[in-house]
């Protein structure tokens, strides 16, 4: 490979005109930089594509690293999806990774998928914003468009704004009070908003750990329980065949310390084998909270130790732990060893599942 001269002069090695690429050897001659031909960019009629084609051919001939560099360089020229749809000129990425386009708002809202490392099929924030604004204006003039209400609410849910989704759906319910799908979406938005508040306050309470945050956390926990109770009761009243919702309802009533009501809701579920383990577990927790320890142990055994109905592994482990704790507290020694053996076996199975990534 040629190197600069030792005297530091601005000289270059140039292939003589007699050199060829058909297998014949060429010769090299030493020339000054001032003697090299210069091409003005203003005078050149070649396009960027022509220049890219030359560099691409050279890189393929050299192979290896040069070919990879050519691919990387080619990736810097991309066509923006929106502009391609609208028939605008393609955009090119500038050195800092942003997009040089005719629209500054498009540049800020939607980075280049290639330079930003995002996939083209992901939701576009600007498109979603535009669609949301269109729907808001459309519904002002057409308040009887149910599909637009539902679409707007889904956009708000996707943007993690359940409070706005609930507002939109509440407006729609005033016009369509008997629409089942609309009511279902309104209930989902209500639950999402309550859960969002609970998560935010839980994170705040874990960082601050003050009496005020503890009170707010307790309030959010009660609100989360009450919202689930309301939604489950409403859906069961509309469709009594939704027996599985009684498990969720019983759990929410347990968290709201409505133990007697929870037991009443769980009784019909005990006849359904596939749902009975969860129902027995919640029943046992309610009985423990009511001070009925022996009755609670009966429920925990029905959850974890029945051979005819095998409980899900996590449910079984949780019930066995409560069963062992209760038996130990009451001093029931004869069966405590049996419970601990079953718990140890279940925990080993759970650890194996976790190791296998199931």
Coordinates of C-alpha atoms in Angstrom, one line a residue:
X1 CA 0.0 0.0 0.0
X2 CA 1.5 3.4 -0.9
X3 CA 2.6 5.7 1.9
X4 CA 3.3 9.5 2.0
X5 CA 6.9 10.5 1.3
X6 CA 9.2 11.0 4.2
X7 CA 9.9 14.6 3.4
X8 CA 6.2 15.4 4.1
X9 CA 5.6 16.9 0.6
X10 CA 2.1 16.7 -0.8
X11 CA 2.7 14.0 -3.3
X12 CA 0.6 11.0 -4.4
X13 CA 1.1 7.8 -6.2
X14 CA -0.9 7.7 -9.4
X15 CA -1.5 4.8 -11.7
X16 CA 0.0 5.5 -15.1
X17 CA -2.3 5.5 -18.2
X18 CA -0.7 2.2 -19.4
X19 CA -2.1 0.3 -16.4
X20 CA -4.9 -2.1 -17.1
X21 CA -7.2 -4.5 -15.3
X22 CA -7.2 -7.4 -17.7
X23 CA -4.4 -9.3 -16.0
X24 CA -1.5 -7.1 -17.3
X25 CA 0.7 -5.4 -14.8
X26 CA 0.7 -1.6 -14.6
X27 CA 3.2 0.9 -13.4
X28 CA 3.1 3.7 -10.9
X29 CA 4.5 7.2 -11.2
X30 CA 5.0 10.0 -8.6
X31 CA 2.9 13.1 -9.2
X32 CA 2.3 16.4 -7.3
X33 CA -1.2 17.0 -5.8
X34 CA -1.5 20.1 -7.9
X35 CA -1.3 17.9 -11.1
X36 CA -4.2 15.7 -10.1
X37 CA -7.4 16.4 -12.1
X38 CA -10.0 18.3 -10.1
X39 CA -13.8 18.0 -10.6
X40 CA -16.0 20.8 -9.5
X41 CA -19.3 19.8 -7.8
X42 CA -21.0 22.7 -9.5
X43 CA -19.8 21.6 -12.9
X44 CA -20.5 18.0 -12.4
X45 CA -23.7 16.7 -14.0
X46 CA -23.5 13.4 -12.1
X47 CA -26.1 12.6 -9.4
X48 CA -25.6 11.3 -5.9
X49 CA -26.8 8.0 -7.2
X50 CA -24.0 7.8 -9.7
X51 CA -21.5 8.6 -7.0
X52 CA -23.0 6.0 -4.7
X53 CA -22.9 3.5 -7.5
X54 CA -19.2 4.0 -8.1
X55 CA -18.3 3.7 -4.4
X56 CA -20.6 0.6 -4.3
X57 CA -18.7 -1.1 -7.2
X58 CA -15.4 -0.3 -5.6
X59 CA -16.5 -1.8 -2.3
X60 CA -17.7 -5.0 -3.9
X61 CA -14.4 -5.4 -5.7
X62 CA -12.5 -4.9 -2.5
X63 CA -14.9 -7.1 -0.5
X64 CA -15.0 -7.6 3.2
X65 CA -15.1 -4.4 5.2
X66 CA -15.5 -2.1 2.2
X67 CA -18.7 -3.9 1.3
X68 CA -20.1 -3.5 4.8
X69 CA -19.2 0.2 4.8
X70 CA -21.1 0.6 1.5
X71 CA -24.2 -1.1 3.0
X72 CA -24.0 1.2 6.0
X73 CA -23.6 4.3 3.8
X74 CA -26.6 3.2 1.7
X75 CA -28.7 2.9 4.8
X76 CA -28.4 6.6 5.5
X77 CA -30.7 7.3 2.5
X78 CA -34.2 6.4 3.3
X79 CA -37.7 7.1 2.2
X80 CA -40.1 8.3 5.0
X81 CA -43.3 6.3 5.0
X82 CA -45.5 9.3 5.3
X83 CA -43.8 11.2 2.5
X84 CA -43.8 8.1 0.3
X85 CA -47.6 7.9 0.8
X86 CA -48.0 11.6 0.0
X87 CA -45.7 11.5 -3.0
X88 CA -43.1 13.9 -1.5
X89 CA -39.4 13.6 -2.0
X90 CA -37.4 11.1 0.0
X91 CA -35.6 12.3 3.2
X92 CA -32.0 11.7 4.1
X93 CA -30.5 11.3 7.5
X94 CA -28.1 13.9 8.7
X95 CA -25.0 13.1 10.8
X96 CA -26.7 13.5 14.1
X97 CA -29.3 10.8 13.2
X98 CA -32.3 13.1 12.8
X99 CA -34.2 13.4 9.6
X100 CA -33.8 16.2 7.2
X101 CA -37.2 16.7 5.7
X102 CA -39.3 19.5 4.3
X103 CA -41.6 19.4 7.4
X104 CA -40.1 20.3 10.7
X105 CA -43.1 18.9 12.6
X106 CA -42.7 15.6 10.8
X107 CA -39.0 15.6 11.8
X108 CA -39.8 16.1 15.5
X109 CA -42.8 13.8 15.7
X110 CA -41.6 10.9 13.6
X111 CA -37.9 10.0 13.6
X112 CA -36.4 8.1 10.7
X113 CA -37.2 4.4 11.4
X114 CA -33.8 3.3 10.1
X115 CA -31.6 5.9 11.9
X116 CA -33.7 5.7 15.1
X117 CA -33.7 2.0 15.2
X118 CA -37.5 1.5 15.2
X119 CA -39.5 -0.8 13.1
X120 CA -41.7 0.6 10.4
X121 CA -44.8 -1.3 11.6
X122 CA -44.9 0.3 15.0
X123 CA -47.6 2.9 15.7
X124 CA -46.6 6.4 14.5
X125 CA -47.1 9.0 17.3
X126 CA -47.9 11.7 14.7
X127 CA -50.4 9.6 12.9
X128 CA -52.1 8.7 16.1
X129 CA -52.1 12.3 17.2
X130 CA -53.6 13.4 13.9
X131 CA -56.2 10.7 14.0
X132 CA -57.2 11.6 17.6
X133 CA -57.6 15.3 16.6
X134 CA -59.7 14.3 13.6
X135 CA -62.0 12.2 15.7
X136 CA -62.4 14.9 18.4
X137 CA -63.5 17.4 15.7
X138 CA -65.6 14.8 13.9
X139 CA -67.5 13.9 17.1
X140 CA -68.3 17.6 17.8
X141 CA -70.2 17.7 14.5
X142 CA -71.4 14.1 14.5
X143 CA -72.1 13.1 18.1
X144 CA -74.1 10.0 17.0
X145 CA -71.1 8.2 15.5
X146 CA -70.6 5.3 17.9
X147 CA -67.6 3.8 16.0
X148 CA -65.7 7.0 16.3
X149 CA -66.3 7.1 20.0
X150 CA -64.9 3.6 20.4
X151 CA -61.9 4.3 18.2
X152 CA -61.1 7.5 20.0
X153 CA -61.3 5.7 23.4
X154 CA -58.9 3.0 22.1
X155 CA -56.4 5.6 21.0
X156 CA -56.5 7.2 24.5
X157 CA -56.0 3.7 26.0
X158 CA -53.1 3.0 23.7
X159 CA -51.5 6.4 24.8
X160 CA -52.0 5.3 28.5
X161 CA -54.6 8.0 29.1
X162 CA -57.5 6.0 30.6
X163 CA -59.0 9.0 32.2
X164 CA -59.6 10.6 28.8
X165 CA -60.8 7.3 27.4
X166 CA -63.3 7.1 30.3
X167 CA -64.5 10.7 29.6
X168 CA -65.1 9.9 25.9
X169 CA -67.0 6.7 26.7
X170 CA -69.1 8.4 29.3
X171 CA -70.2 11.0 26.7
X172 CA -71.1 8.1 24.4
X173 CA -73.1 6.4 27.0
X174 CA -75.3 9.4 27.4
X175 CA -76.3 8.9 23.7
X176 CA -76.1 5.1 23.6
X177 CA -77.0 3.9 27.1
X178 CA -78.0 0.4 26.1
X179 CA -75.0 -0.5 23.9
X180 CA -73.3 -3.5 25.5
X181 CA -69.9 -3.1 23.8
X182 CA -69.8 0.6 24.8
X183 CA -70.6 -0.2 28.4
X184 CA -67.9 -2.9 28.4
X185 CA -65.3 -0.5 27.1
X186 CA -66.4 2.1 29.7
X187 CA -65.9 -0.5 32.5
X188 CA -62.5 -1.4 31.2
X189 CA -61.4 2.2 31.1
X190 CA -62.7 2.7 34.6
X191 CA -60.6 -0.3 35.8
X192 CA -57.5 0.9 33.9
X193 CA -57.7 4.4 35.5
X194 CA -58.1 2.9 39.0
X195 CA -55.2 0.5 38.5
X196 CA -53.0 3.3 37.1
X197 CA -53.6 5.4 40.2
X198 CA -52.8 2.5 42.4
X199 CA -49.5 1.8 40.6
X200 CA -48.5 5.5 40.7
X201 CA -49.2 5.9 44.4
X202 CA -47.5 2.5 45.2
X203 CA -44.3 3.7 43.5
X204 CA -44.5 7.0 45.3
X205 CA -45.1 5.4 48.7
X206 CA -42.1 3.0 48.2
X207 CA -39.9 6.1 47.6
X208 CA -41.2 8.5 50.3
X209 CA -42.6 6.1 53.0
X210 CA -44.6 8.8 54.8
X211 CA -47.8 8.6 56.7
X212 CA -49.5 10.7 54.0
X213 CA -48.4 8.4 51.2
X214 CA -49.5 5.4 53.2
X215 CA -53.0 6.9 53.6
X216 CA -53.2 7.6 49.9
X217 CA -52.0 4.1 49.1
X218 CA -54.8 2.7 51.3
X219 CA -57.3 4.9 49.6
X220 CA -56.2 3.7 46.2
X221 CA -56.3 0.1 47.2
X222 CA -59.9 0.5 48.4
X223 CA -60.8 2.3 45.2
X224 CA -59.3 -0.6 43.1
X225 CA -61.3 -3.1 45.1
X226 CA -64.5 -1.1 44.8
X227 CA -64.2 -0.6 41.1
X228 CA -63.7 -4.3 40.6
X229 CA -66.7 -5.1 42.7
X230 CA -68.9 -2.6 40.7
X231 CA -67.8 -3.9 37.3
X232 CA -68.1 -7.6 38.3
X233 CA -71.5 -7.2 39.8
X234 CA -72.7 -5.3 36.7
X235 CA -71.4 -7.9 34.3
X236 CA -72.8 -10.8 36.3
X237 CA -76.2 -9.1 36.5
X238 CA -76.2 -8.7 32.7
X239 CA -75.0 -12.3 32.1
X240 CA -75.3 -14.7 35.0
X241 CA -73.3 -17.4 33.1
X242 CA -70.1 -15.5 33.8
X243 CA -69.3 -17.6 36.8
X244 CA -65.6 -17.0 36.6
X245 CA -66.2 -13.4 37.5
X246 CA -67.4 -14.4 40.9
X247 CA -63.8 -15.4 41.8
X248 CA -62.6 -11.9 41.0
X249 CA -65.6 -10.5 42.8
X250 CA -64.9 -12.6 45.9
X251 CA -61.2 -11.5 45.9
X252 CA -62.2 -7.9 45.6
X253 CA -64.6 -8.2 48.4
X254 CA -61.9 -9.8 50.5
X255 CA -59.6 -6.9 49.9
X256 CA -62.5 -4.5 50.8
X257 CA -62.9 -6.5 54.1
X258 CA -66.4 -7.6 53.1
X259 CA -65.8 -11.2 54.2
X260 CA -69.4 -12.4 54.5
X261 CA -70.3 -11.0 51.1
X262 CA -67.2 -12.7 49.6
X263 CA -68.2 -16.1 51.0
X264 CA -71.7 -15.7 49.6
X265 CA -70.3 -15.0 46.1
X266 CA -67.8 -17.9 46.3
X267 CA -70.3 -20.6 47.3
X268 CA -71.7 -21.1 43.7
X269 CA -68.1 -21.4 42.3
X270 CA -67.2 -24.3 44.5
X271 CA -69.2 -26.6 42.3
X272 CA -67.1 -25.8 39.3
X273 CA -64.0 -27.9 39.5
X274 CA -61.8 -25.8 37.3
X275 CA -62.6 -22.7 39.4
X276 CA -62.9 -24.3 42.8
X277 CA -59.1 -24.1 43.8
X278 CA -59.0 -20.3 43.5
X279 CA -62.4 -20.1 45.2
X280 CA -61.3 -22.3 48.1
X281 CA -58.1 -20.2 48.5
X282 CA -60.0 -17.0 48.8
X283 CA -62.6 -18.6 51.1
X284 CA -59.8 -19.7 53.4
X285 CA -58.3 -16.2 53.5
X286 CA -61.7 -14.8 54.4
X287 CA -62.2 -17.3 57.2
X288 CA -58.7 -16.6 58.5
X289 CA -59.6 -12.9 58.6
X290 CA -62.8 -13.7 60.5
X291 CA -60.9 -15.7 63.1
X292 CA -62.2 -19.1 62.0
X293 CA -58.8 -20.8 61.7
X294 CA -60.0 -24.4 61.7
X295 CA -62.6 -23.7 58.9
X296 CA -59.9 -21.9 57.0
X297 CA -57.6 -25.0 57.2
X298 CA -60.4 -27.1 55.7
X299 CA -60.6 -24.6 52.8
X300 CA -56.9 -24.6 52.3
X301 CA -56.8 -28.4 52.2
X302 CA -59.6 -28.5 49.7
X303 CA -57.5 -26.1 47.6
X304 CA -54.1 -27.8 47.7
X305 CA -54.5 -31.5 48.6
X306 CA -57.5 -32.8 46.7
X307 CA -56.4 -35.5 44.2
X308 CA -59.5 -35.2 42.0
X309 CA -58.9 -31.6 41.3
X310 CA -55.3 -30.5 41.1
X311 CA -54.8 -26.8 41.7
X312 CA -52.5 -24.6 39.6
X313 CA -49.0 -24.8 41.0
X314 CA -48.8 -21.2 42.3
X315 CA -52.2 -21.5 43.9
X316 CA -51.2 -24.7 45.5
X317 CA -48.0 -23.3 47.0
X318 CA -49.8 -20.3 48.4
X319 CA -52.5 -22.4 50.0
X320 CA -49.9 -24.8 51.5
X321 CA -48.0 -21.9 53.0
X322 CA -51.1 -20.6 54.7
X323 CA -52.0 -24.1 55.8
X324 CA -48.6 -24.7 57.4
X325 CA -48.6 -21.3 59.1
X326 CA -52.0 -21.9 60.6
X327 CA -51.3 -25.4 61.7
X328 CA -48.0 -24.2 63.3
X329 CA -49.8 -21.4 65.1
X330 CA -52.5 -23.7 66.4
X331 CA -50.0 -26.4 67.5
X332 CA -51.4 -29.1 65.2
X333 CA -48.2 -31.2 65.1
X334 CA -49.6 -34.5 63.7
X335 CA -50.4 -33.2 60.3
X336 CA -48.0 -30.3 60.1
X337 CA -45.2 -32.6 58.8
X338 CA -47.4 -33.8 56.0
X339 CA -48.3 -30.2 55.1
X340 CA -44.6 -29.2 55.1
X341 CA -43.7 -32.2 52.9
X342 CA -46.3 -31.3 50.4
X343 CA -45.2 -27.6 50.4
X344 CA -41.6 -28.6 49.9
X345 CA -42.5 -30.8 46.9
X346 CA -44.7 -28.0 45.4
X347 CA -42.0 -25.4 45.8
X348 CA -39.5 -27.7 44.1
X349 CA -41.8 -28.1 41.1
X350 CA -42.3 -24.3 41.0
X351 CA -38.6 -23.7 41.0
X352 CA -38.2 -26.2 38.1
X353 CA -40.9 -24.4 36.2
X354 CA -39.1 -21.1 36.8
X355 CA -35.8 -22.5 35.6
X356 CA -37.4 -23.8 32.4
X357 CA -39.0 -20.4 31.8
X358 CA -42.5 -21.8 31.8

